[in-house]
């Protein structure tokens, strides 16, 4: 079955779409083979969540939108899985909140950075950073810590979907506001985030954009209140409870 043939009401719709896109990502040199493993992990958690967005994840998406709108310099970090799964959605989000898109890879090769940047441009991104990689995140080895000086290194708010725990911790240690999208509420990335969005990236990115559009004209005070009302520990605990209870019907 190709992606276009998967019916919208198929009970495993998101899972099947995700598999197709990741497979294509690997074939096109965008996603690493490690990305297949990360996908399998994510899929298991999505299954346990009932492939739906918890109200606590939606509140996190709203807080994420408020942070991105309040930021001086927001940056959306893009890895091989994110680029394969939601390239146009990431371009739309960056445009909506005025963020930079920066390719940032765990297993960096110049070929893959270029392939991802081209893929994002083909899906509507105007400017893509991450090609220069002329700055470093402290406390990470040389290859893993490379970022753009005028991108992630300079950002005050970063959105890092599907990030590895070491890098998420190193970014948090720099004092940046960190928004993480990760289906595993127990992953270190989710645990160190100021805003953990425990949801499938397929649902989370459009949700953040929708919230950003809704609150785009809100004043500074209103946005600050949304940010302050959000409690990351509660959001993680709620997602963990949903995963452990295995009750696919309740919220
Ligand atoms: P940590 O170091 O934080 O424990 P990890 O080393 O387990 O993370 P990876 O194996 O690289 O990290 O996995 C990436 C993470 O991305 C996993 O926690 C997985 O649940 C999550 N993930 C995978 N696919 C998706 C998706 N489609 N949407 C959201 N999260 C996803």
GROMACS .gro file of N, CA, C and O in nm, residues 88-206:
model
  476
   88UNK      N    1   0.714   1.979   0.505
   88UNK     CA    2   0.637   2.102   0.478
   88UNK      C    3   0.579   2.159   0.605
   88UNK      O    4   0.574   2.282   0.623
   89UNK      N    5   0.540   2.072   0.697
   89UNK     CA    6   0.484   2.121   0.824
   89UNK      C    7   0.589   2.200   0.903
   89UNK      O    8   0.557   2.300   0.968
   90UNK      N    9   0.716   2.157   0.896
   90UNK     CA   10   0.823   2.232   0.966
   90UNK      C   11   0.845   2.367   0.899
   90UNK      O   12   0.866   2.468   0.966
   91UNK      N   13   0.840   2.369   0.765
   91UNK     CA   14   0.858   2.496   0.693
   91UNK      C   15   0.745   2.594   0.729
   91UNK      O   16   0.769   2.713   0.752
   92UNK      N   17   0.622   2.542   0.738
   92UNK     CA   18   0.508   2.629   0.772
   92UNK      C   19   0.521   2.680   0.915
   92UNK      O   20   0.499   2.799   0.944
   93UNK      N   21   0.561   2.592   1.007
   93UNK     CA   22   0.578   2.636   1.146
   93UNK      C   23   0.684   2.746   1.156
   93UNK      O   24   0.662   2.850   1.220
   94UNK      N   25   0.798   2.724   1.091
   94UNK     CA   26   0.907   2.823   1.098
   94UNK      C   27   0.859   2.958   1.044
   94UNK      O   28   0.886   3.064   1.102
   95UNK      N   29   0.783   2.953   0.936
   95UNK     CA   30   0.731   3.074   0.875
   95UNK      C   31   0.631   3.143   0.969
   95UNK      O   32   0.631   3.264   0.986
   96UNK      N   33   0.546   3.063   1.033
   96UNK     CA   34   0.440   3.119   1.119
   96UNK      C   35   0.498   3.191   1.241
   96UNK      O   36   0.447   3.295   1.282
   97UNK      N   37   0.604   3.136   1.300
   97UNK     CA   38   0.657   3.196   1.424
   97UNK      C   39   0.786   3.276   1.398
   97UNK      O   40   0.847   3.327   1.492
   98UNK      N   41   0.827   3.285   1.273
   98UNK     CA   42   0.949   3.360   1.240
   98UNK      C   43   1.075   3.293   1.291
   98UNK      O   44   1.167   3.360   1.339
   99UNK      N   45   1.080   3.159   1.283
   99UNK     CA   46   1.198   3.086   1.330
   99UNK      C   47   1.289   3.047   1.214
   99UNK      O   48   1.244   3.035   1.101
  100UNK      N   49   1.418   3.027   1.245
  100UNK     CA   50   1.509   2.966   1.148
  100UNK      C   51   1.489   2.816   1.151
  100UNK      O   52   1.458   2.758   1.256
  101UNK      N   53   1.513   2.751   1.036
  101UNK     CA   54   1.522   2.604   1.030
  101UNK      C   55   1.670   2.570   1.022
  101UNK      O   56   1.741   2.627   0.940
  102UNK      N   57   1.717   2.480   1.107
  102UNK     CA   58   1.858   2.442   1.102
  102UNK      C   59   1.872   2.290   1.100
  102UNK      O   60   1.821   2.221   1.189
  103UNK      N   61   1.941   2.239   1.000
  103UNK     CA   62   1.968   2.094   0.994
  103UNK      C   63   2.073   2.063   1.099
  103UNK      O   64   2.178   2.128   1.105
  104UNK      N   65   2.042   1.967   1.184
  104UNK     CA   66   2.130   1.937   1.296
  104UNK      C   67   2.128   1.787   1.317
  104UNK      O   68   2.025   1.732   1.355
  105UNK      N   69   2.240   1.721   1.286
  105UNK     CA   70   2.238   1.574   1.282
  105UNK      C   71   2.328   1.510   1.385
  105UNK      O   72   2.438   1.558   1.412
  106UNK      N   73   2.280   1.401   1.440
  106UNK     CA   74   2.360   1.320   1.532
  106UNK      C   75   2.475   1.255   1.454
  106UNK      O   76   2.590   1.262   1.492
  107UNK      N   77   2.440   1.191   1.342
  107UNK     CA   78   2.543   1.131   1.256
  107UNK      C   79   2.562   1.222   1.134
  107UNK      O   80   2.506   1.198   1.028
  108UNK      N   81   2.641   1.328   1.154
  108UNK     CA   82   2.650   1.429   1.049
  108UNK      C   83   2.741   1.385   0.934
  108UNK      O   84   2.854   1.346   0.955
  109UNK      N   85   2.688   1.393   0.812
  109UNK     CA   86   2.774   1.385   0.694
  109UNK      C   87   2.730   1.501   0.605
  109UNK      O   88   2.613   1.541   0.608
  110UNK      N   89   2.824   1.553   0.528
  110UNK     CA   90   2.790   1.668   0.443
  110UNK      C   91   2.682   1.630   0.342
  110UNK      O   92   2.592   1.708   0.313
  111UNK      N   93   2.688   1.504   0.292
  111UNK     CA   94   2.588   1.459   0.193
  111UNK      C   95   2.448   1.464   0.254
  111UNK      O   96   2.352   1.508   0.192
  112UNK      N   97   2.438   1.416   0.378
  112UNK     CA   98   2.305   1.410   0.439
  112UNK      C   99   2.254   1.551   0.473
  112UNK      O  100   2.135   1.580   0.456
  113UNK      N  101   2.343   1.637   0.520
  113UNK     CA  102   2.300   1.774   0.551
  113UNK      C  103   2.246   1.840   0.423
  113UNK      O  104   2.139   1.902   0.423
  114UNK      N  105   2.320   1.822   0.313
  114UNK     CA  106   2.277   1.883   0.186
  114UNK      C  107   2.146   1.822   0.138
  114UNK      O  108   2.056   1.895   0.093
  115UNK      N  109   2.134   1.689   0.149
  115UNK     CA  110   2.010   1.623   0.103
  115UNK      C  111   1.890   1.673   0.184
  115UNK      O  112   1.782   1.699   0.129
  116UNK      N  113   1.909   1.691   0.315
  116UNK     CA  114   1.798   1.737   0.400
  116UNK      C  115   1.764   1.883   0.368
  116UNK      O  116   1.646   1.920   0.356
  117UNK      N  117   1.867   1.966   0.351
  117UNK     CA  118   1.842   2.107   0.319
  117UNK      C  119   1.765   2.118   0.187
  117UNK      O  120   1.667   2.193   0.176
  118UNK      N  121   1.806   2.038   0.087
  118UNK     CA  122   1.735   2.041  -0.043
  118UNK      C  123   1.592   1.993  -0.027
  118UNK      O  124   1.499   2.051  -0.084
  119UNK      N  125   1.574   1.887   0.051
  119UNK     CA  126   1.440   1.831   0.073
  119UNK      C  127   1.349   1.936   0.141
  119UNK      O  128   1.234   1.953   0.101
  120UNK      N  129   1.404   2.008   0.238
  120UNK     CA  130   1.323   2.111   0.306
  120UNK      C  131   1.286   2.223   0.208
  120UNK      O  132   1.173   2.271   0.207
  121UNK      N  133   1.382   2.260   0.123
  121UNK     CA  134   1.354   2.366   0.024
  121UNK      C  135   1.247   2.320  -0.075
  121UNK      O  136   1.158   2.396  -0.111
  122UNK      N  137   1.255   2.193  -0.114
  122UNK     CA  138   1.152   2.140  -0.206
  122UNK      C  139   1.014   2.141  -0.142
  122UNK      O  140   0.912   2.136  -0.209
  123UNK      N  141   1.011   2.145  -0.007
  123UNK     CA  142   0.883   2.145   0.064
  123UNK      C  143   0.850   2.283   0.120
  123UNK      O  144   0.776   2.294   0.218
  124UNK      N  145   0.908   2.386   0.063
  124UNK     CA  146   0.861   2.521   0.095
  124UNK      C  147   0.950   2.603   0.187
  124UNK      O  148   0.919   2.719   0.214
  125UNK      N  149   1.060   2.547   0.237
  125UNK     CA  150   1.148   2.626   0.323
  125UNK      C  151   1.226   2.725   0.238
  125UNK      O  152   1.270   2.692   0.128
  126UNK      N  153   1.238   2.850   0.286
  126UNK     CA  154   1.309   2.948   0.208
  126UNK      C  155   1.458   2.948   0.243
  126UNK      O  156   1.543   2.938   0.157
  127UNK      N  157   1.487   2.955   0.374
  127UNK     CA  158   1.627   2.955   0.414
  127UNK      C  159   1.651   2.839   0.508
  127UNK      O  160   1.570   2.814   0.597
  128UNK      N  161   1.759   2.768   0.487
  128UNK     CA  162   1.790   2.654   0.574
  128UNK      C  163   1.932   2.671   0.626
  128UNK      O  164   2.026   2.688   0.549
  129UNK      N  165   1.947   2.666   0.759
  129UNK     CA  166   2.080   2.676   0.820
  129UNK      C  167   2.134   2.536   0.851
  129UNK      O  168   2.066   2.436   0.830
  130UNK      N  169   2.257   2.534   0.901
  130UNK     CA  170   2.317   2.406   0.942
  130UNK      C  171   2.425   2.359   0.848
  130UNK      O  172   2.492   2.261   0.874
  131UNK      N  173   2.442   2.430   0.735
  131UNK     CA  174   2.543   2.388   0.638
  131UNK      C  175   2.682   2.435   0.680
  131UNK      O  176   2.782   2.369   0.655
  132UNK      N  177   2.687   2.550   0.747
  132UNK     CA  178   2.818   2.604   0.787
  132UNK      C  179   2.874   2.531   0.909
  132UNK      O  180   2.991   2.501   0.915
  133UNK      N  181   2.789   2.508   1.008
  133UNK     CA  182   2.830   2.438   1.130
  133UNK      C  183   2.960   2.496   1.186
  133UNK      O  184   3.056   2.425   1.212
  134UNK      N  185   2.962   2.630   1.204
  134UNK     CA  186   3.084   2.699   1.245
  134UNK      C  187   3.088   2.733   1.394
  134UNK      O  188   3.162   2.819   1.437
  135UNK      N  189   3.003   2.667   1.473
  135UNK     CA  190   3.008   2.688   1.619
  135UNK      C  191   2.990   2.553   1.687
  135UNK      O  192   2.956   2.454   1.621
  136UNK      N  193   3.013   2.550   1.816
  136UNK     CA  194   3.006   2.424   1.889
  136UNK      C  195   2.917   2.439   2.011
  136UNK      O  196   2.914   2.542   2.075
  137UNK      N  197   2.845   2.332   2.044
  137UNK     CA  198   2.776   2.326   2.174
  137UNK      C  199   2.878   2.265   2.272
  137UNK      O  200   2.929   2.156   2.245
  138UNK      N  201   2.909   2.334   2.382
  138UNK     CA  202   3.006   2.278   2.476
  138UNK      C  203   2.959   2.144   2.532
  138UNK      O  204   2.838   2.117   2.536
  139UNK      N  205   3.053   2.064   2.576
  139UNK     CA  206   3.027   1.935   2.640
  139UNK      C  207   2.973   1.826   2.549
  139UNK      O  208   2.909   1.732   2.595
  140UNK      N  209   2.996   1.841   2.419
  140UNK     CA  210   2.962   1.734   2.326
  140UNK      C  211   3.083   1.713   2.237
  140UNK      O  212   3.156   1.808   2.210
  141UNK      N  213   3.102   1.591   2.189
  141UNK     CA  214   3.220   1.571   2.106
  141UNK      C  215   3.204   1.648   1.975
  141UNK      O  216   3.095   1.692   1.939
  142UNK      N  217   3.318   1.661   1.904
  142UNK     CA  218   3.327   1.755   1.794
  142UNK      C  219   3.212   1.741   1.693
  142UNK      O  220   3.144   1.836   1.658
  143UNK      N  221   3.188   1.618   1.647
  143UNK     CA  222   3.093   1.597   1.540
  143UNK      C  223   2.948   1.624   1.584
  143UNK      O  224   2.868   1.682   1.513
  144UNK      N  225   2.918   1.581   1.706
  144UNK     CA  226   2.780   1.593   1.753
  144UNK      C  227   2.742   1.733   1.798
  144UNK      O  228   2.626   1.765   1.811
  145UNK      N  229   2.847   1.813   1.829
  145UNK     CA  230   2.818   1.944   1.886
  145UNK      C  231   2.818   2.057   1.786
  145UNK      O  232   2.804   2.172   1.822
  146UNK      N  233   2.830   2.025   1.656
  146UNK     CA  234   2.844   2.133   1.557
  146UNK      C  235   2.710   2.197   1.524
  146UNK      O  236   2.612   2.127   1.495
  147UNK      N  237   2.707   2.330   1.530
  147UNK     CA  238   2.586   2.407   1.497
  147UNK      C  239   2.628   2.535   1.426
  147UNK      O  240   2.746   2.569   1.425
  148UNK      N  241   2.531   2.608   1.372
  148UNK     CA  242   2.564   2.736   1.308
  148UNK      C  243   2.575   2.847   1.414
  148UNK      O  244   2.491   2.856   1.505
  149UNK      N  245   2.678   2.932   1.397
  149UNK     CA  246   2.698   3.043   1.492
  149UNK      C  247   2.577   3.137   1.493
  149UNK      O  248   2.536   3.187   1.598
  150UNK      N  249   2.518   3.161   1.375
  150UNK     CA  250   2.404   3.252   1.371
  150UNK      C  251   2.271   3.175   1.373
  150UNK      O  252   2.166   3.229   1.339
  151UNK      N  253   2.277   3.047   1.411
  151UNK     CA  254   2.156   2.964   1.422
  151UNK      C  255   2.138   2.918   1.565
  151UNK      O  256   2.120   3.002   1.656
  152UNK      N  257   2.148   2.787   1.587
  152UNK     CA  258   2.123   2.732   1.721
  152UNK      C  259   2.213   2.796   1.828
  152UNK      O  260   2.168   2.824   1.939
  153UNK      N  261   2.340   2.824   1.792
  153UNK     CA  262   2.431   2.883   1.891
  153UNK      C  263   2.379   3.016   1.943
  153UNK      O  264   2.401   3.052   2.058
  154UNK      N  265   2.308   3.088   1.858
  154UNK     CA  266   2.262   3.223   1.895
  154UNK      C  267   2.116   3.224   1.943
  154UNK      O  268   2.065   3.326   1.989
  155UNK      N  269   2.048   3.109   1.936
  155UNK     CA  270   1.903   3.105   1.965
  155UNK      C  271   1.874   3.121   2.114
  155UNK      O  272   1.954   3.081   2.198
  156UNK      N  273   1.759   3.179   2.145
  156UNK     CA  274   1.714   3.179   2.285
  156UNK      C  275   1.608   3.070   2.308
  156UNK      O  276   1.590   3.024   2.420
  157UNK      N  277   1.539   3.030   2.202
  157UNK     CA  278   1.440   2.922   2.212
  157UNK      C  279   1.468   2.822   2.099
  157UNK      O  280   1.479   2.863   1.983
  158UNK      N  281   1.482   2.694   2.133
  158UNK     CA  282   1.505   2.593   2.029
  158UNK      C  283   1.399   2.484   2.039
  158UNK      O  284   1.365   2.437   2.148
  159UNK      N  285   1.347   2.446   1.923
  159UNK     CA  286   1.256   2.331   1.916
  159UNK      C  287   1.339   2.215   1.861
  159UNK      O  288   1.393   2.223   1.750
  160UNK      N  289   1.352   2.109   1.939
  160UNK     CA  290   1.432   1.995   1.895
  160UNK      C  291   1.346   1.869   1.895
  160UNK      O  292   1.327   1.804   1.997
  161UNK      N  293   1.290   1.834   1.779
  161UNK     CA  294   1.210   1.712   1.772
  161UNK      C  295   1.299   1.589   1.769
  161UNK      O  296   1.405   1.590   1.706
  162UNK      N  297   1.258   1.484   1.838
  162UNK     CA  298   1.324   1.352   1.832
  162UNK      C  299   1.474   1.361   1.859
  162UNK      O  300   1.555   1.302   1.789
  163UNK      N  301   1.511   1.437   1.958
  163UNK     CA  302   1.653   1.460   1.985
  163UNK      C  303   1.710   1.352   2.076
  163UNK      O  304   1.640   1.296   2.159
  164UNK      N  305   1.840   1.327   2.058
  164UNK     CA  306   1.910   1.235   2.146
  164UNK      C  307   1.932   1.302   2.284
  164UNK      O  308   1.945   1.424   2.291
  165UNK      N  309   1.933   1.221   2.388
  165UNK     CA  310   1.936   1.275   2.525
  165UNK      C  311   2.058   1.359   2.558
  165UNK      O  312   2.046   1.462   2.624
  166UNK      N  313   2.176   1.319   2.508
  166UNK     CA  314   2.298   1.396   2.539
  166UNK      C  315   2.289   1.537   2.483
  166UNK      O  316   2.326   1.634   2.548
  167UNK      N  317   2.242   1.543   2.359
  167UNK     CA  318   2.238   1.676   2.296
  167UNK      C  319   2.129   1.762   2.359
  167UNK      O  320   2.146   1.881   2.377
  168UNK      N  321   2.016   1.700   2.393
  168UNK     CA  322   1.910   1.777   2.459
  168UNK      C  323   1.961   1.833   2.592
  168UNK      O  324   1.937   1.949   2.625
  169UNK      N  325   2.037   1.752   2.667
  169UNK     CA  326   2.090   1.798   2.796
  169UNK      C  327   2.191   1.910   2.775
  169UNK      O  328   2.192   2.008   2.849
  170UNK      N  329   2.278   1.896   2.674
  170UNK     CA  330   2.380   1.998   2.650
  170UNK      C  331   2.315   2.131   2.610
  170UNK      O  332   2.359   2.238   2.653
  171UNK      N  333   2.208   2.124   2.533
  171UNK     CA  334   2.139   2.248   2.493
  171UNK      C  335   2.070   2.312   2.613
  171UNK      O  336   2.074   2.434   2.631
  172UNK      N  337   2.009   2.228   2.696
  172UNK     CA  338   1.941   2.280   2.814
  172UNK      C  339   2.043   2.346   2.907
  172UNK      O  340   2.015   2.451   2.967
  173UNK      N  341   2.163   2.288   2.916
  173UNK     CA  342   2.267   2.342   3.005
  173UNK      C  343   2.314   2.480   2.959
  173UNK      O  344   2.370   2.556   3.037
  174UNK      N  345   2.292   2.512   2.832
  174UNK     CA  346   2.331   2.644   2.781
  174UNK      C  347   2.232   2.753   2.819
  174UNK      O  348   2.250   2.869   2.787
  175UNK      N  349   2.124   2.713   2.884
  175UNK     CA  350   2.026   2.811   2.930
  175UNK      C  351   1.924   2.851   2.825
  175UNK      O  352   1.848   2.944   2.842
  176UNK      N  353   1.920   2.776   2.715
  176UNK     CA  354   1.819   2.807   2.614
  176UNK      C  355   1.686   2.745   2.657
  176UNK      O  356   1.686   2.642   2.724
  177UNK      N  357   1.577   2.807   2.618
  177UNK     CA  358   1.447   2.742   2.639
  177UNK      C  359   1.439   2.629   2.538
  177UNK      O  360   1.456   2.651   2.418
  178UNK      N  361   1.413   2.510   2.587
  178UNK     CA  362   1.416   2.394   2.499
  178UNK      C  363   1.278   2.329   2.490
  178UNK      O  364   1.220   2.290   2.592
  179UNK      N  365   1.230   2.318   2.368
  179UNK     CA  366   1.103   2.249   2.343
  179UNK      C  367   1.138   2.118   2.274
  179UNK      O  368   1.210   2.119   2.174
  180UNK      N  369   1.091   2.007   2.329
  180UNK     CA  370   1.124   1.875   2.273
  180UNK      C  371   0.994   1.808   2.228
  180UNK      O  372   0.892   1.816   2.297
  181UNK      N  373   0.998   1.745   2.112
  181UNK     CA  374   0.886   1.657   2.072
  181UNK      C  375   0.939   1.516   2.080
  181UNK      O  376   1.037   1.482   2.013
  182UNK      N  377   0.878   1.433   2.164
  182UNK     CA  378   0.926   1.296   2.182
  182UNK      C  379   0.813   1.212   2.240
  182UNK      O  380   0.752   1.249   2.340
  183UNK      N  381   0.788   1.099   2.176
  183UNK     CA  382   0.678   1.013   2.221
  183UNK      C  383   0.709   0.939   2.350
  183UNK      O  384   0.619   0.886   2.414
  184UNK      N  385   0.836   0.934   2.388
  184UNK     CA  386   0.872   0.860   2.510
  184UNK      C  387   0.883   0.958   2.628
  184UNK      O  388   0.979   1.034   2.636
  185UNK      N  389   0.786   0.953   2.721
  185UNK     CA  390   0.791   1.049   2.831
  185UNK      C  391   0.911   1.025   2.923
  185UNK      O  392   0.950   1.113   2.998
  186UNK      N  393   0.971   0.906   2.914
  186UNK     CA  394   1.084   0.874   3.001
  186UNK      C  395   1.219   0.905   2.935
  186UNK      O  396   1.323   0.887   2.998
  187UNK      N  397   1.220   0.947   2.810
  187UNK     CA  398   1.349   0.975   2.745
  187UNK      C  399   1.411   1.096   2.815
  187UNK      O  400   1.342   1.185   2.865
  188UNK      N  401   1.545   1.099   2.814
  188UNK     CA  402   1.613   1.211   2.879
  188UNK      C  403   1.577   1.342   2.811
  188UNK      O  404   1.567   1.445   2.875
  189UNK      N  405   1.557   1.335   2.679
  189UNK     CA  406   1.523   1.459   2.607
  189UNK      C  407   1.395   1.520   2.662
  189UNK      O  408   1.389   1.640   2.689
  190UNK      N  409   1.293   1.436   2.677
  190UNK     CA  410   1.166   1.488   2.730
  190UNK      C  411   1.184   1.538   2.872
  190UNK      O  412   1.129   1.642   2.912
  191UNK      N  413   1.266   1.467   2.949
  191UNK     CA  414   1.282   1.502   3.091
  191UNK      C  415   1.357   1.633   3.114
  191UNK      O  416   1.333   1.700   3.212
  192UNK      N  417   1.450   1.668   3.023
  192UNK     CA  418   1.526   1.792   3.045
  192UNK      C  419   1.458   1.913   2.978
  192UNK      O  420   1.501   2.025   2.998
  193UNK      N  421   1.352   1.888   2.900
  193UNK     CA  422   1.292   1.998   2.823
  193UNK      C  423   1.215   2.095   2.913
  193UNK      O  424   1.155   2.054   3.013
  194UNK      N  425   1.216   2.221   2.876
  194UNK     CA  426   1.126   2.317   2.943
  194UNK      C  427   0.984   2.287   2.901
  194UNK      O  428   0.891   2.302   2.979
  195UNK      N  429   0.968   2.246   2.774
  195UNK     CA  430   0.836   2.208   2.724
  195UNK      C  431   0.847   2.073   2.652
  195UNK      O  432   0.890   2.068   2.536
  196UNK      N  433   0.813   1.963   2.720
  196UNK     CA  434   0.811   1.834   2.652
  196UNK      C  435   0.675   1.812   2.585
  196UNK      O  436   0.572   1.812   2.653
  197UNK      N  437   0.675   1.798   2.453
  197UNK     CA  438   0.550   1.768   2.384
  197UNK      C  439   0.552   1.617   2.357
  197UNK      O  440   0.622   1.570   2.266
  198UNK      N  441   0.482   1.541   2.440
  198UNK     CA  442   0.485   1.395   2.428
  198UNK      C  443   0.377   1.355   2.329
  198UNK      O  444   0.261   1.330   2.365
  199UNK      N  445   0.414   1.354   2.203
  199UNK     CA  446   0.317   1.328   2.096
  199UNK      C  447   0.395   1.292   1.970
  199UNK      O  448   0.515   1.321   1.960
  200UNK      N  449   0.326   1.231   1.875
  200UNK     CA  450   0.389   1.202   1.746
  200UNK      C  451   0.419   1.334   1.674
  200UNK      O  452   0.333   1.423   1.669
  201UNK      N  453   0.537   1.343   1.616
  201UNK     CA  454   0.574   1.466   1.544
  201UNK      C  455   0.473   1.498   1.433
  201UNK      O  456   0.449   1.615   1.402
  202UNK      N  457   0.411   1.394   1.378
  202UNK     CA  458   0.310   1.412   1.274
  202UNK      C  459   0.192   1.496   1.324
  202UNK      O  460   0.131   1.573   1.250
  203UNK      N  461   0.158   1.478   1.451
  203UNK     CA  462   0.047   1.555   1.508
  203UNK      C  463   0.097   1.682   1.578
  203UNK      O  464   0.029   1.785   1.580
  204UNK      N  465   0.218   1.674   1.639
  204UNK     CA  466   0.264   1.784   1.725
  204UNK      C  467   0.299   1.910   1.646
  204UNK      O  468   0.265   2.020   1.688
  205UNK      N  469   0.367   1.894   1.531
  205UNK     CA  470   0.410   2.015   1.459
  205UNK      C  471   0.288   2.094   1.407
  205UNK      O  472   0.280   2.215   1.431
  206UNK      N  473   0.190   2.028   1.340
  206UNK     CA  474   0.072   2.106   1.300
  206UNK      C  475  -0.003   2.166   1.420
  206UNK      O  476  -0.060   2.275   1.411
   0.00000   0.00000   0.00000
